[in-house]
Short mmCIF file of C-alpha atoms in Angstrom, two decimals:
data_model
loop_
_atom_site.label_atom_id
_atom_site.label_comp_id
_atom_site.label_asym_id
_atom_site.label_seq_id
_atom_site.Cartn_x
_atom_site.Cartn_y
_atom_site.Cartn_z
CA UNK U 1 97.24 139.34 91.10
CA UNK U 2 98.87 136.34 92.89
CA UNK U 3 96.26 135.92 94.74
CA UNK U 4 94.72 131.87 94.78
CA UNK U 5 91.33 130.49 96.49
CA UNK U 6 93.22 129.66 99.99
CA UNK U 7 95.16 133.01 99.71
CA UNK U 8 98.52 131.14 98.53
CA UNK U 9 100.55 133.28 96.32
CA UNK U 10 101.08 131.16 92.58
CA UNK U 11 104.65 130.84 94.06
CA UNK U 12 103.78 128.99 97.48
CA UNK U 13 103.57 125.74 98.51
CA UNK U 14 101.18 124.46 101.01
CA UNK U 15 101.61 123.75 104.86
CA UNK U 16 104.26 120.39 104.59
CA UNK U 17 104.95 118.22 107.35
CA UNK U 18 107.85 115.66 107.23
CA UNK U 19 109.18 113.16 109.70
CA UNK U 20 111.56 110.73 109.01
CA UNK U 21 112.17 106.80 110.79
CA UNK U 22 108.31 106.20 110.59
CA UNK U 23 109.04 102.44 109.83
CA UNK U 24 110.65 100.41 112.08
CA UNK U 25 111.47 97.41 110.08
CA UNK U 26 113.44 99.46 107.18
CA UNK U 27 116.91 100.82 106.09
CA UNK U 28 114.99 104.41 105.87
CA UNK U 29 111.27 105.73 105.68
CA UNK U 30 109.56 108.84 105.56
CA UNK U 31 106.06 110.51 105.71
CA UNK U 32 105.28 113.62 103.89
CA UNK U 33 101.97 115.27 104.44
CA UNK U 34 101.65 118.16 102.16
CA UNK U 35 97.83 119.97 102.85
CA UNK U 36 95.70 117.07 101.99
CA UNK U 37 98.30 114.46 100.78
CA UNK U 38 99.84 112.02 102.49
CA UNK U 39 102.97 109.92 101.55
CA UNK U 40 105.11 107.15 103.35
CA UNK U 41 108.17 106.29 101.04
CA UNK U 42 110.09 102.96 102.60
CA UNK U 43 114.05 102.17 101.52
CA UNK U 44 115.41 99.25 101.64
CA UNK U 45 119.13 98.25 101.59
CA UNK U 46 119.57 94.75 100.18
CA UNK U 47 122.39 92.97 98.46
CA UNK U 48 122.48 92.21 94.45
CA UNK U 49 124.30 91.42 91.85
CA UNK U 50 125.25 94.50 89.85
CA UNK U 51 124.07 95.75 86.75
CA UNK U 52 126.13 94.15 83.27
CA UNK U 53 126.78 97.82 82.11
CA UNK U 54 127.71 99.65 85.21
CA UNK U 55 129.75 97.12 86.77
CA UNK U 56 130.84 99.04 89.61
CA UNK U 57 127.56 100.75 90.90
CA UNK U 58 124.52 100.25 92.95
CA UNK U 59 121.35 101.08 91.39
CA UNK U 60 117.50 101.77 93.02
CA UNK U 61 114.72 100.63 92.49
CA UNK U 62 110.99 102.01 92.33
CA UNK U 63 107.77 101.18 92.93
CA UNK U 64 104.92 102.75 93.64
CA UNK U 65 101.72 101.70 95.57
CA UNK U 66 98.64 103.99 95.17
CA UNK U 67 96.32 102.72 97.68
CA UNK U 68 92.80 101.84 97.71
CA UNK U 69 92.42 104.49 100.72
CA UNK U 70 93.79 107.44 99.03
CA UNK U 71 90.92 108.36 96.74
CA UNK U 72 87.58 105.99 95.47
CA UNK U 73 89.58 105.44 91.73
CA UNK U 74 92.19 103.33 93.19
CA UNK U 75 89.51 100.83 94.31
CA UNK U 76 90.98 97.66 92.74
CA UNK U 77 93.56 97.81 90.00
CA UNK U 78 92.56 101.85 88.92
CA UNK U 79 95.80 102.99 90.76
CA UNK U 80 98.53 100.72 88.79
CA UNK U 81 98.36 102.87 85.64
CA UNK U 82 99.20 106.24 87.95
CA UNK U 83 101.67 103.83 90.10
CA UNK U 84 103.74 103.46 87.13
CA UNK U 85 103.26 106.73 85.25
CA UNK U 86 105.22 107.73 88.66
CA UNK U 87 107.24 104.94 89.14
CA UNK U 88 108.87 105.96 85.47
CA UNK U 89 109.01 109.63 86.23
CA UNK U 90 111.18 108.44 89.18
CA UNK U 91 113.57 106.54 86.82
CA UNK U 92 113.91 109.30 84.84
CA UNK U 93 114.44 112.20 87.83
CA UNK U 94 117.20 109.40 88.97
CA UNK U 95 118.81 108.82 85.63
CA UNK U 96 121.03 111.53 85.81
CA UNK U 97 124.43 109.65 87.14
CA UNK U 98 125.20 112.78 89.68
CA UNK U 99 121.72 112.44 92.08
CA UNK U 100 122.78 109.66 94.10
CA UNK U 101 127.02 108.19 94.55
CA UNK U 102 125.59 104.93 92.77
CA UNK U 103 129.56 103.75 93.39
CA UNK U 104 129.59 104.00 96.81
CA UNK U 105 126.63 101.34 96.95
CA UNK U 106 129.23 99.18 95.95
CA UNK U 107 130.82 96.33 97.45
CA UNK U 108 132.59 93.81 94.82
CA UNK U 109 132.61 95.10 91.41
CA UNK U 110 130.54 92.63 89.28
CA UNK U 111 129.88 90.61 92.25
CA UNK U 112 127.98 92.58 94.79
CA UNK U 113 126.16 95.65 95.56
CA UNK U 114 123.78 97.22 97.62
CA UNK U 115 120.59 97.67 95.66
CA UNK U 116 118.32 100.12 97.74
CA UNK U 117 114.23 99.47 96.53
CA UNK U 118 112.12 102.40 97.16
CA UNK U 119 109.16 102.12 98.11
CA UNK U 120 106.19 104.88 97.84
CA UNK U 121 102.47 104.89 99.48
CA UNK U 122 100.23 106.95 98.30
CA UNK U 123 98.04 107.01 101.66
CA UNK U 124 95.80 110.25 100.49
CA UNK U 125 95.79 111.81 97.43
CA UNK U 126 94.92 115.46 97.78
CA UNK U 127 96.97 117.25 94.82
CA UNK U 128 100.52 117.58 93.40
CA UNK U 129 101.55 114.17 93.67
CA UNK U 130 104.64 114.46 92.57
CA UNK U 131 106.08 117.10 94.36
CA UNK U 132 105.18 114.73 97.96
CA UNK U 133 106.41 111.85 96.53
CA UNK U 134 110.49 113.65 95.72
CA UNK U 135 110.19 115.49 98.73
CA UNK U 136 109.49 111.94 100.45
CA UNK U 137 112.08 110.15 98.55
CA UNK U 138 114.71 112.57 98.90
CA UNK U 139 114.16 112.16 102.87
CA UNK U 140 114.01 108.48 102.68
CA UNK U 141 117.18 108.65 101.23
CA UNK U 142 119.03 110.92 103.68
CA UNK U 143 117.50 108.82 106.57
CA UNK U 144 118.36 105.70 105.14
CA UNK U 145 121.32 103.75 106.75
CA UNK U 146 123.43 101.11 104.87
CA UNK U 147 125.43 98.38 107.42
CA UNK U 148 129.13 98.83 106.67
CA UNK U 149 130.16 95.28 104.89
CA UNK U 150 133.68 93.87 105.01
CA UNK U 151 134.66 91.60 102.17
CA UNK U 152 137.10 88.79 103.15
CA UNK U 153 139.22 86.97 100.92
CA UNK U 154 139.70 83.15 101.94
CA UNK U 155 142.91 81.21 101.06
CA UNK U 156 141.34 80.07 98.01
CA UNK U 157 140.14 82.72 96.85
CA UNK U 158 136.68 82.42 97.45
CA UNK U 159 134.73 85.78 99.35
CA UNK U 160 133.31 85.88 102.81
CA UNK U 161 130.98 89.30 103.39
CA UNK U 162 130.92 90.39 106.71
CA UNK U 163 128.11 92.57 108.55
CA UNK U 164 129.65 94.74 111.12
CA UNK U 165 128.14 93.91 114.58
CA UNK U 166 127.44 97.33 115.76
CA UNK U 167 124.02 98.23 114.65
CA UNK U 168 125.15 102.18 114.55
CA UNK U 169 128.28 101.05 112.34
CA UNK U 170 126.75 102.15 109.15
CA UNK U 171 127.25 104.18 105.64
CA UNK U 172 124.49 107.04 104.98
CA UNK U 173 123.96 108.57 101.62
CA UNK U 174 124.51 111.95 99.97
CA UNK U 175 121.25 113.30 98.94
CA UNK U 176 122.76 116.66 98.29
CA UNK U 177 122.55 115.96 94.83
CA UNK U 178 118.83 114.73 94.50
CA UNK U 179 116.39 116.30 93.18
CA UNK U 180 113.00 117.80 94.20
CA UNK U 181 110.44 117.56 91.01
CA UNK U 182 108.19 120.77 91.31
CA UNK U 183 105.11 120.72 89.56
CA UNK U 184 103.55 124.18 87.55
CA UNK U 185 100.47 123.88 86.15
CA UNK U 186 98.84 126.01 83.78
CA UNK U 187 95.42 128.06 84.83
CA UNK U 188 94.53 130.81 82.36
CA UNK U 189 97.50 132.78 81.58
CA UNK U 190 99.21 132.27 85.19
CA UNK U 191 100.91 129.28 86.48
CA UNK U 192 101.11 128.11 89.78
CA UNK U 193 103.01 125.30 92.27
CA UNK U 194 101.41 123.27 94.37
CA UNK U 195 98.13 123.09 92.94
CA UNK U 196 94.94 121.38 94.94
CA UNK U 197 92.47 118.83 93.84
CA UNK U 198 90.90 121.84 92.64
CA UNK U 199 93.55 123.79 90.60
CA UNK U 200 94.30 120.81 89.01
CA UNK U 201 90.68 120.17 87.84
CA UNK U 202 90.83 123.65 86.30
CA UNK U 203 95.08 123.18 84.64
CA UNK U 204 94.44 121.77 81.37
CA UNK U 205 98.22 121.63 81.48
CA UNK U 206 101.01 120.98 83.73
CA UNK U 207 105.05 120.63 83.61
CA UNK U 208 107.51 118.56 85.71
CA UNK U 209 110.68 119.41 86.64
CA UNK U 210 113.12 118.31 88.62
CA UNK U 211 115.64 120.22 90.07
CA UNK U 212 118.58 119.93 92.05
CA UNK U 213 119.76 122.31 95.75
CA UNK U 214 121.81 123.96 93.09
CA UNK U 215 119.07 124.90 90.92
CA UNK U 216 120.41 122.32 87.78
CA UNK U 217 117.38 120.54 85.63
CA UNK U 218 118.05 116.99 85.68
CA UNK U 219 115.10 115.98 83.90
CA UNK U 220 111.53 117.88 82.36
CA UNK U 221 107.91 116.14 81.31
CA UNK U 222 104.99 118.00 80.46
CA UNK U 223 101.63 116.33 81.17
CA UNK U 224 98.04 117.02 80.17
CA UNK U 225 95.73 117.07 77.40
CA UNK U 226 96.53 121.22 76.55
CA UNK U 227 98.66 122.69 75.08
CA UNK U 228 102.20 125.15 76.48
CA UNK U 229 103.47 127.98 74.05
CA UNK U 230 107.36 127.41 74.51
CA UNK U 231 107.30 130.97 76.06
CA UNK U 232 105.34 129.95 79.03
CA UNK U 233 107.27 126.74 79.14
CA UNK U 234 110.30 128.89 79.74
CA UNK U 235 108.78 131.02 82.29
CA UNK U 236 107.80 127.99 84.11
CA UNK U 237 111.78 126.81 83.95
CA UNK U 238 112.75 129.32 85.56
CA UNK U 239 109.95 129.83 88.25
CA UNK U 240 110.64 125.84 88.56
CA UNK U 241 114.32 126.43 89.28
CA UNK U 242 113.70 129.31 91.52
CA UNK U 243 111.23 127.46 93.96
CA UNK U 244 112.94 124.18 93.53
CA UNK U 245 116.36 125.87 95.44
CA UNK U 246 113.98 127.48 98.52
CA UNK U 247 112.11 124.13 98.80
CA UNK U 248 115.39 122.27 98.67
CA UNK U 249 116.68 124.72 101.62
CA UNK U 250 113.35 124.77 103.51
CA UNK U 251 113.35 120.42 103.44
CA UNK U 252 117.48 120.32 104.38
CA UNK U 253 116.68 122.59 107.34
CA UNK U 254 114.05 120.26 108.84
CA UNK U 255 116.42 117.32 108.10
CA UNK U 256 118.89 118.68 109.44
CA UNK U 257 116.99 119.68 112.76
CA UNK U 258 115.29 116.00 113.19
CA UNK U 259 118.79 115.24 112.76
CA UNK U 260 120.25 116.82 115.87
CA UNK U 261 117.59 115.74 117.84
CA UNK U 262 118.33 112.30 117.46
CA UNK U 263 117.31 109.26 119.69
CA UNK U 264 115.57 112.37 121.85
CA UNK U 265 113.07 113.23 119.51
CA UNK U 266 109.70 112.35 119.81
CA UNK U 267 108.15 110.50 117.46
CA UNK U 268 104.79 111.83 116.13
CA UNK U 269 104.35 108.40 113.35
CA UNK U 270 100.57 107.68 112.80
CA UNK U 271 98.39 108.06 115.71
CA UNK U 272 99.60 111.46 116.95
CA UNK Y 1 69.68 131.69 121.44
CA UNK Y 2 69.51 129.00 123.86
CA UNK Y 3 69.16 126.26 120.49
CA UNK Y 4 72.78 127.86 119.38
CA UNK Y 5 73.66 127.69 122.82
CA UNK Y 6 73.20 124.32 123.52
CA UNK Y 7 74.81 123.20 119.92
CA UNK Y 8 77.72 125.26 121.03
CA UNK Y 9 78.81 123.77 124.02
CA UNK Y 10 78.07 120.09 123.06
CA UNK Y 11 80.35 120.74 120.76
CA UNK Y 12 83.02 122.21 122.89
CA UNK Y 13 82.08 119.13 124.72
CA UNK Y 14 83.03 117.43 121.89
CA UNK Y 15 86.27 118.39 120.92
CA UNK Y 16 87.99 118.11 124.64
CA UNK Y 17 86.04 115.13 125.96
CA UNK Y 18 85.85 112.67 123.05
CA UNK Y 19 87.94 110.68 124.14
CA UNK Y 20 87.67 110.30 127.33
CA UNK Y 21 84.19 108.26 127.13
CA UNK Y 22 82.80 110.28 130.46
CA UNK Y 23 79.34 111.36 130.72
CA UNK Y 24 79.79 115.57 130.37
CA UNK Y 25 76.98 117.41 132.32
CA UNK Y 26 76.03 120.20 131.01
CA UNK Y 27 72.76 121.65 129.25
CA UNK Y 28 74.12 118.94 126.49
CA UNK Y 29 75.30 115.40 127.66
CA UNK Y 30 77.69 113.26 125.30
CA UNK Y 31 76.95 109.53 124.67
CA UNK Y 32 79.54 107.44 122.96
CA UNK Y 33 78.39 104.37 121.19
CA UNK Y 34 77.16 101.07 122.74
CA UNK Y 35 79.20 101.18 125.57
CA UNK Y 36 77.09 104.29 127.16
CA UNK Y 37 74.27 102.52 128.44
CA UNK Y 38 71.26 104.64 130.11
CA UNK Y 39 69.38 104.15 133.39
CA UNK Y 40 66.25 105.01 133.70
CA UNK Y 41 63.31 102.08 133.14
CA UNK Y 42 60.57 104.90 132.12
CA UNK Y 43 62.86 106.75 128.65
CA UNK Y 44 61.94 105.46 125.41
CA UNK Y 45 64.75 105.34 122.74
CA UNK Y 46 64.59 107.49 119.56
CA UNK Y 47 66.78 107.94 116.87
CA UNK Y 48 69.90 106.91 117.34
CA UNK Y 49 69.75 104.72 119.88
CA UNK Y 50 68.50 100.44 120.59
CA UNK Y 51 67.61 98.43 123.34
CA UNK Y 52 69.61 94.98 124.63
CA UNK Y 53 68.88 93.14 127.69
CA UNK Y 54 66.13 95.88 128.77
CA UNK Y 55 69.24 98.63 128.94
CA UNK Y 56 68.79 101.79 126.45
CA UNK Y 57 72.23 101.77 124.08
CA UNK Y 58 73.37 104.44 121.54
CA UNK Y 59 74.21 103.07 118.54
CA UNK Y 60 76.33 106.43 117.52
CA UNK Y 61 78.06 108.48 119.03
CA UNK Y 62 77.01 111.85 119.06
CA UNK Y 63 74.70 114.04 121.21
CA UNK Y 64 72.36 112.94 123.55
CA UNK Y 65 68.59 114.99 123.58
CA UNK Y 66 66.18 114.36 125.86
CA UNK Y 67 62.70 115.34 125.32
CA UNK Y 68 60.18 114.44 127.88
CA UNK Y 69 60.27 110.63 127.83
CA UNK Y 70 62.11 110.47 124.58
CA UNK Y 71 66.03 109.83 124.37
CA UNK Y 72 67.68 110.16 120.79
CA UNK Y 73 71.41 110.40 120.15
CA UNK Y 74 71.96 112.92 117.39
CA UNK Y 75 74.91 111.31 115.33
CA UNK Y 76 77.97 114.38 114.61
CA UNK Y 77 79.19 113.34 111.16
CA UNK Y 78 76.63 111.99 108.94
CA UNK Y 79 75.21 112.22 105.33
CA UNK Y 80 72.72 115.02 104.91
CA UNK Y 81 69.30 113.96 105.81
CA UNK Y 82 66.89 116.67 104.11
CA UNK Y 83 64.40 118.04 105.62
CA UNK Y 84 61.73 119.92 104.29
CA UNK Y 85 62.47 123.76 104.32
CA UNK Y 86 66.21 123.13 104.37
CA UNK Y 87 68.43 125.50 101.87
CA UNK Y 88 70.48 123.16 99.48
CA UNK Y 89 73.53 123.72 97.43
CA UNK Y 90 74.42 121.37 94.62
CA UNK Y 91 75.46 121.08 91.56
CA UNK Y 92 72.83 119.47 88.57
CA UNK Y 93 74.05 115.80 87.99
CA UNK Y 94 70.73 114.57 86.12
CA UNK Y 95 67.50 116.02 86.19
CA UNK Y 96 64.23 113.65 85.18
CA UNK Y 97 62.82 114.46 81.95
CA UNK Y 98 59.04 116.06 82.50
CA UNK Y 99 56.61 117.88 81.42
CA UNK Y 100 58.30 120.87 82.97
CA UNK Y 101 61.03 120.20 80.23
CA UNK Y 102 58.99 120.64 77.79
CA UNK Y 103 58.26 124.06 79.03
CA UNK Y 104 62.04 124.93 77.85
CA UNK Y 105 62.88 125.06 81.58
CA UNK Y 106 66.53 123.54 80.12
CA UNK Y 107 67.04 126.77 78.38
CA UNK Y 108 67.96 128.25 82.12
CA UNK Y 109 69.25 125.32 84.46
CA UNK Y 110 71.47 122.78 82.73
CA UNK Y 111 73.42 119.77 84.06
CA UNK Y 112 76.46 121.39 85.68
CA UNK Y 113 74.98 124.21 87.09
CA UNK Y 114 75.28 125.02 90.13
CA UNK Y 115 72.06 125.96 91.95
CA UNK Y 116 70.55 127.19 95.52
CA UNK Y 117 67.79 125.63 96.48
CA UNK Y 118 65.12 125.06 98.80
CA UNK Y 119 63.72 121.36 99.87
CA UNK Y 120 59.90 120.83 98.75
CA UNK Y 121 59.60 117.58 100.22
CA UNK Y 122 61.26 114.27 101.52
CA UNK Y 123 60.55 110.67 100.09
CA UNK Y 124 60.28 107.67 102.49
CA UNK Y 125 63.68 106.52 100.98
CA UNK Y 126 65.25 109.43 102.34
CA UNK Y 127 65.71 111.20 98.83
CA UNK Y 128 64.31 114.86 98.68
CA UNK Y 129 62.53 117.22 95.94
CA UNK Y 130 63.95 120.50 95.70
CA UNK Y 131 62.41 123.89 93.98
CA UNK Y 132 63.91 127.07 93.15
CA UNK Y 133 60.55 128.96 93.01
CA UNK Y 134 61.73 131.89 94.25
CA UNK Y 135 64.38 134.50 92.93
CA UNK Y 136 66.26 134.12 95.56
CA UNK Y 137 66.99 130.55 94.48
CA UNK Y 138 68.99 129.64 91.31
CA UNK Y 139 72.56 129.51 89.23
CA UNK Y 140 74.98 130.84 91.51
CA UNK Y 141 77.76 133.28 89.51
CA UNK Y 142 81.18 133.69 91.16
CA UNK Y 143 82.47 132.27 93.99
CA UNK Y 144 83.97 129.83 96.12
CA UNK Y 145 82.51 126.34 97.57
CA UNK Y 146 83.89 124.86 100.62
CA UNK Y 147 81.86 121.42 101.62
CA UNK Y 148 81.91 120.60 105.39
CA UNK Y 149 80.09 118.37 107.11
CA UNK Y 150 76.25 118.70 107.52
CA UNK Y 151 76.10 118.25 111.01
CA UNK Y 152 78.19 121.71 111.17
CA UNK Y 153 75.54 124.21 109.92
CA UNK Y 154 73.08 125.35 112.31
CA UNK Y 155 69.64 125.31 111.99
CA UNK Y 156 68.48 128.82 111.42
CA UNK Y 157 65.97 131.18 110.26
CA UNK Y 158 67.82 132.39 107.21
CA UNK Y 159 71.00 130.57 105.72
CA UNK Y 160 71.48 133.71 103.27
CA UNK Y 161 73.84 136.08 104.88
CA UNK Y 162 75.10 139.42 104.07
CA UNK Y 163 78.44 140.22 105.88
CA UNK Y 164 79.57 143.56 106.88
CA UNK Y 165 83.47 142.26 105.91
CA UNK Y 166 81.56 142.82 101.94
CA UNK Y 167 80.81 139.20 101.08
CA UNK Y 168 78.03 136.63 101.06
CA UNK Y 169 77.83 133.63 102.29
CA UNK Y 170 75.17 130.82 101.35
CA UNK Y 171 75.18 128.20 104.58
CA UNK Y 172 73.75 125.17 102.63
CA UNK Y 173 72.28 122.60 105.17
CA UNK Y 174 73.89 119.97 103.25
CA UNK Y 175 77.42 121.14 104.04
CA UNK Y 176 78.06 122.83 101.36
CA UNK Y 177 78.75 126.37 101.95
CA UNK Y 178 79.03 128.94 99.08
CA UNK Y 179 80.96 132.38 98.89
CA UNK Y 180 80.75 134.89 96.97
CA UNK Y 181 81.01 138.49 96.12
CA UNK Y 182 78.14 141.05 97.29
CA UNK Y 183 76.27 142.25 94.71
CA UNK Y 184 75.85 145.76 94.64
CA UNK Y 185 72.53 147.02 93.75
CA UNK Y 186 69.38 145.32 95.59
CA UNK Y 187 67.89 143.88 92.44
CA UNK Y 188 70.76 141.79 91.19
CA UNK Y 189 70.55 138.98 94.10
CA UNK Y 190 72.71 135.06 94.15
CA UNK Y 191 70.23 133.40 92.20
CA UNK Y 192 67.74 133.79 89.46
CA UNK Y 193 68.24 132.82 86.02
CA UNK Y 194 71.45 134.60 84.42
CA UNK Y 195 74.95 134.37 85.46
CA UNK Y 196 77.04 137.34 85.80
CA UNK Y 197 80.88 136.89 83.96
CA UNK Y 198 82.83 140.06 85.00
CA UNK Y 199 86.03 140.05 86.76
CA UNK Y 200 85.58 140.03 90.55
CA UNK Y 201 87.94 142.55 91.87
CA UNK Y 202 91.07 141.77 93.78
CA UNK Y 203 89.91 143.30 96.94
CA UNK Y 204 86.51 141.61 96.94
CA UNK Y 205 88.77 138.01 96.11
CA UNK Y 206 90.53 138.55 99.32
CA UNK Y 207 87.75 138.70 101.33
CA UNK Y 208 86.37 135.42 100.17
CA UNK Y 209 89.73 134.12 100.38
CA UNK Y 210 89.81 134.78 103.98
CA UNK Y 211 86.41 133.74 104.54
CA UNK Y 212 87.07 130.89 103.05
CA UNK Y 213 89.74 129.82 105.19
CA UNK Y 214 88.32 131.09 108.23
CA UNK Y 215 85.33 128.60 107.60
CA UNK Y 216 88.06 126.02 107.09
CA UNK Y 217 89.73 126.07 109.91
CA UNK Y 218 86.06 126.36 112.13
CA UNK Y 219 85.69 123.33 110.49
CA UNK Y 220 89.08 121.94 111.39
CA UNK Y 221 88.16 122.61 115.23
CA UNK Y 222 84.84 121.62 115.12
CA UNK Y 223 83.11 124.50 115.92
CA UNK Y 224 79.25 125.56 114.62
CA UNK Y 225 78.88 127.49 111.58
CA UNK Y 226 76.82 130.19 111.66
CA UNK Y 227 76.67 133.74 110.81
CA UNK Y 228 77.83 135.05 114.02
CA UNK Y 229 80.49 132.41 114.34
CA UNK Y 230 82.35 133.09 110.87
CA UNK Y 231 82.32 136.77 111.57
CA UNK Y 232 84.46 136.37 114.62
CA UNK Y 233 86.74 133.81 113.15
CA UNK Y 234 86.86 136.74 110.20
CA UNK Y 235 87.94 139.46 112.34
CA UNK Y 236 90.09 137.47 114.51
CA UNK Y 237 91.95 136.09 111.57
CA UNK Y 238 92.17 140.13 110.46
CA UNK Y 239 95.75 140.43 111.90
CA UNK Y 240 97.30 137.37 110.23
CA UNK Y 241 98.16 136.92 106.18
CA UNK Y 242 95.76 135.20 104.53
CA UNK Y 243 97.35 132.03 103.50
CA UNK Y 244 98.80 131.78 107.21
CA UNK Y 245 95.40 131.17 108.72
CA UNK Y 246 95.64 127.42 107.66
CA UNK Y 247 98.88 126.86 109.54
CA UNK Y 248 97.97 124.51 112.83
CA UNK Y 249 99.38 127.13 115.40
CA UNK Y 250 97.64 130.60 113.41
CA UNK Y 251 94.43 128.42 113.00
CA UNK Y 252 93.79 127.29 116.96
CA UNK Y 253 94.66 131.14 118.30
CA UNK Y 254 91.92 132.25 115.43
CA UNK Y 255 89.44 129.65 116.72
CA UNK Y 256 90.22 130.07 120.32
CA UNK Y 257 89.43 133.48 120.16
CA UNK Y 258 86.39 133.52 118.54
CA UNK Y 259 85.04 130.25 120.57
CA UNK Y 260 86.06 133.25 123.85
CA UNK Y 261 84.26 136.11 122.07
CA UNK Y 262 81.28 133.30 121.67
CA UNK Y 263 81.11 133.17 125.38
CA UNK Y 264 81.50 136.29 126.09
CA UNK Y 265 78.37 136.84 124.10
CA UNK Y 266 76.12 133.76 125.98
CA UNK Y 267 77.65 134.76 129.25
#
């Protein structure tokens, strides 16, 4: 009948707050608050050597840190397992070639390229981590500013890399094809989007799908002890695609609005 | 009623002055942490205070209560401190093995059940002894649990309320609030030892969801929870959709209206 405990329908997200550029010494950052779930993502662009099998592309590295503040279970090394699981999921989601234009991250084929280190920090766990993390990653990548570099060649053939003096002279990433994860949790005979902690406790199986803004699926993962019927998997996929597309539209709207406010924007940050 | 007014005004003071560190004069006074010393050589310090350099200083941030010469500070957000006669709602995690179990008590109330009970006695270390010796206590069937800070639950004569909107609510003193559909027959109360697992109709579920969101809204805005405040909040929320109540703008608007109506009630 489409009524959850807090009045939402099965396909409704909780009230979300997204803010970019919250950490000053990163190339890009974003903070997302989805109900009680709080995620902070920072992106740092550093120069590195391209991978051997892809000499003319840069790459992304993901690291997830589950802060002990998030829930008591993360005390000490409790959050490491979850952190590695999330990082591996992010690698899979971004493994598709079209998600991020990696060729634009190349400076000198085989020698220099930009490596984007994406660090995810879980500040509070309130259910539905993967969705919030993927939204934050997309917002942070949108906010990332990579300085423009020029390669100068000497007479002897040695190359020098010159960083532009102007701090505003930078390249931005195209995040149109960056996918977002939608988690569908099966409760009883129906499935819900954006489960709270209590709903997650009642759900035996969930399907994580990553959807691009055009509705294409880049990866799919099933989590949980319970089993899923192939029919319900198909239904969940359709729901996920639908919800994912509207999520992308809403997120892009917010990011564009924030962008248009420019430097006059009042930053809320952490103390607001 | 005057007790209700004290608490209500005190909470209003908290909402607006918590960052101000000024003393708010009214029917309740606010004391803030160790920075606020009291003058007056004859006053004795009660709970939440300590003496330093012949000055009485508050050790917790909260409301000041003065009874003749006794000054106490009651903290705003504490763990639940049990008192005899309190109603609590909770889940059985562990039971003591005693003669009662030999009388097959475990058939009725098992570990993992959600129950309502009354505090029978308090031990010196703060632990409480509960009993369910009346049919109005006991196992709770289908409903929704909301966990709030214990200091926000107002002490009243009764904590079992049947709201006219169609649902009933148990305001546990420990901060656990149970919302459930009002049983139709008079003899079937919430409690007893059997559970009713029939599906709850959609209309009842909508009322319960709305109440749950209203309680969350009141708690976020730090308003005391009692039957009148919950009812007014419910009525103020009717023009909005249930899921919109949790949006910050809507929440503020509803709680403002509730506060206004409660003020009109006293005035």
